[in-house]
mmCIF file of C-alpha atoms in Angstrom:
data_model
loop_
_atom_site.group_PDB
_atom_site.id
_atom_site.type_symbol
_atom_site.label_atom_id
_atom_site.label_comp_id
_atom_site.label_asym_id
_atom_site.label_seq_id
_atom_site.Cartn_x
_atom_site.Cartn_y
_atom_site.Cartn_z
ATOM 1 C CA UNK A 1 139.588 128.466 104.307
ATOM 2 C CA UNK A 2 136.126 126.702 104.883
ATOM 3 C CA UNK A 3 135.748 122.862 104.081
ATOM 4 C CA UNK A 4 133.663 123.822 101.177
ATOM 5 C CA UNK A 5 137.144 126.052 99.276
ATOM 6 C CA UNK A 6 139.473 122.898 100.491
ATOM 7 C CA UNK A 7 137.422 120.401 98.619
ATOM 8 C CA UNK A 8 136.432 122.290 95.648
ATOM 9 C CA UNK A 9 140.280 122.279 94.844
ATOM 10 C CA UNK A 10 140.238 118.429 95.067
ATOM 11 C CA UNK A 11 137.796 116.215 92.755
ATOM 12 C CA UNK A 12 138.093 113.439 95.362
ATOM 13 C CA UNK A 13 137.054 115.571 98.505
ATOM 14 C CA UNK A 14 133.221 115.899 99.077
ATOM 15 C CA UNK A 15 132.494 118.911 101.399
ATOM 16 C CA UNK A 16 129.211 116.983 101.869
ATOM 17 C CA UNK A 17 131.046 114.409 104.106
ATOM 18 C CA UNK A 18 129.123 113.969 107.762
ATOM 19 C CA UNK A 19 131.110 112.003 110.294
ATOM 20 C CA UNK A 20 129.289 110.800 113.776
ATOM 21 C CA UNK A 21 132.362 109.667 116.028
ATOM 22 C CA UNK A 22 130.260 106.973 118.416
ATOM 23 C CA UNK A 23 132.467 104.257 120.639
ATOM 24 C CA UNK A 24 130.666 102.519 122.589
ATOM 25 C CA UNK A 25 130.926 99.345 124.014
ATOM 26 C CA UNK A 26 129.215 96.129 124.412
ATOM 27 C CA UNK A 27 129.341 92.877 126.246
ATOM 28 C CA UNK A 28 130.024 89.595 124.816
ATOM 29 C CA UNK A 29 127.416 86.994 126.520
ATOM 30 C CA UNK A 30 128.114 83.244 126.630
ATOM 31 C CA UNK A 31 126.379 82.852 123.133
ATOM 32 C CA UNK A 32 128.579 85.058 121.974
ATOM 33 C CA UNK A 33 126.201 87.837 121.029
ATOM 34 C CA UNK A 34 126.086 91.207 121.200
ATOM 35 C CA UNK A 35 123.206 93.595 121.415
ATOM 36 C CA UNK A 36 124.198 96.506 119.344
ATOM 37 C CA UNK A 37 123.509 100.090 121.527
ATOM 38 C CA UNK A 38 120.364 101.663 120.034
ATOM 39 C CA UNK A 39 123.019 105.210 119.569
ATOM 40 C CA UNK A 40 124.374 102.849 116.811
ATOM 41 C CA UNK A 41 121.579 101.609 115.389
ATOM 42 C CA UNK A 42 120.124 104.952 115.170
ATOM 43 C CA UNK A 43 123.199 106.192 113.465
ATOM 44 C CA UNK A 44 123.208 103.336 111.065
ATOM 45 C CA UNK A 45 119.201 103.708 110.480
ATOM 46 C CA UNK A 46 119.081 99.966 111.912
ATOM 47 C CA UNK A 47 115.820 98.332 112.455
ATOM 48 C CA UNK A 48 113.855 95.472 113.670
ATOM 49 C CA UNK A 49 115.032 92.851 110.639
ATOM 50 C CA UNK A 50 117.757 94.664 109.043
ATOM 51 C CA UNK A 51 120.217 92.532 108.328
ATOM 52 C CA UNK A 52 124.311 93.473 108.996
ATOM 53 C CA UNK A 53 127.503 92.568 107.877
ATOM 54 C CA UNK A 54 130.784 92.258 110.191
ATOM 55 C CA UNK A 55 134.091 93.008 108.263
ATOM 56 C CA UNK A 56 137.034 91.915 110.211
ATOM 57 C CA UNK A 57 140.316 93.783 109.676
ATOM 58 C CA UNK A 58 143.336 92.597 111.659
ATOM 59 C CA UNK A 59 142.013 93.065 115.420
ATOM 60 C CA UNK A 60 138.965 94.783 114.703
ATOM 61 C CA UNK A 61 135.641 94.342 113.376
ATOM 62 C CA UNK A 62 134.096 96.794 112.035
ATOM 63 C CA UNK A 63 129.504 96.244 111.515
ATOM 64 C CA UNK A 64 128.174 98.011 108.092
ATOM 65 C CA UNK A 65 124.476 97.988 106.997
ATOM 66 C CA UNK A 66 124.084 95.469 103.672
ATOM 67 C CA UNK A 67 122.859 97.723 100.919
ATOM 68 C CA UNK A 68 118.900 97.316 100.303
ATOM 69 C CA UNK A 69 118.596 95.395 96.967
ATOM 70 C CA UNK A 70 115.676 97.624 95.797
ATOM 71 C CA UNK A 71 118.579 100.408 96.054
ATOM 72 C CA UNK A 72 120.924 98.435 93.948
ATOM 73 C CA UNK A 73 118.588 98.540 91.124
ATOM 74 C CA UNK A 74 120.002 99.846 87.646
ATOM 75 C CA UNK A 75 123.047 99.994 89.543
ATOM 76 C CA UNK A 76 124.539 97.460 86.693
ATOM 77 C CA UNK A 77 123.818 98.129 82.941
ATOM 78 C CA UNK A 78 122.110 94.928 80.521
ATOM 79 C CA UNK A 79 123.306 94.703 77.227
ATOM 80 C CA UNK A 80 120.691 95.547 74.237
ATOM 81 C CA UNK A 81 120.841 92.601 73.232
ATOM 82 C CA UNK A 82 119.423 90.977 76.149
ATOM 83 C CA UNK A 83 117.101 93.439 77.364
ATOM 84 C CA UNK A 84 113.587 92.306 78.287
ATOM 85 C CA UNK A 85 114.947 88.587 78.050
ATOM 86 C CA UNK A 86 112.672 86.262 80.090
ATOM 87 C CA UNK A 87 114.402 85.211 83.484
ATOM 88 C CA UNK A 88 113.894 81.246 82.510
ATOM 89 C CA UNK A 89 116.274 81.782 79.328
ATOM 90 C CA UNK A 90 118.713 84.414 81.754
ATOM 91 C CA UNK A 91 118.542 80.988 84.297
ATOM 92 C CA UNK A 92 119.165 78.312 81.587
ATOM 93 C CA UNK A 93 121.935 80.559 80.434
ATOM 94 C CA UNK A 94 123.560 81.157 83.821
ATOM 95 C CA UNK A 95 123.520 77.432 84.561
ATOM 96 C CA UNK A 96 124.845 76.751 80.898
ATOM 97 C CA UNK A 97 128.352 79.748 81.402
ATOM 98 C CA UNK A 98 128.488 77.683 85.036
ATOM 99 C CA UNK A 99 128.386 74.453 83.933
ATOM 100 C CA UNK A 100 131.583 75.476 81.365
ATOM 101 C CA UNK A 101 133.505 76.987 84.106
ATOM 102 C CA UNK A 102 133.304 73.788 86.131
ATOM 103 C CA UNK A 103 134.898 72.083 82.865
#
């Protein structure tokens, strides 16, 4: 049975899944920084700018791109009702909710 049959019997199992095993390691300098090995950044797309994030689990830490904003675009659905709204009165309200939460 090929990847493809396995997952197709479970709706949670992508047969699409690509997994690059790297370990590689790194020294610590006196700063302590790290340069990350260009194998990683390549396998993480990483460039010149890109901004990361560390997530630290127990004993290990574990370095993640941060999502591209431009990506997360439409990601999160606006009401009707407030569609097209001009970002001063989204502002005013935000600070308004805020300022009643702090109540």
């Amino acid at each position: 049975m090929d990847d493809a049959e396995l997952a197709s019997g479970y709706p949670y199992i992508s047969a699409d899944v690509r997994t690059v095993e790297l370990e590689i390691s790194a020294r610590l300098t006196s700063k302590g920084q790290v340069t990350i090995p260009s194998p990683v950044r390549k396998a993480l797309g990483l460039h010149d700018g890109d901004r990361v994030v560390f997530r630290v689990d127990g004993d290990r830490a574990v370095l993640a791109r941060t999502p591209d904003l431009l990506s997360l675009a439409g990601s999160i659905s606006v009401p009707a009702a407030v569609r097209g709204a001009p970002w001063s009165d989204v502002i005013e309200e935000a600070h308004r909710v805020r300022a009643l939460r702090r109540r």
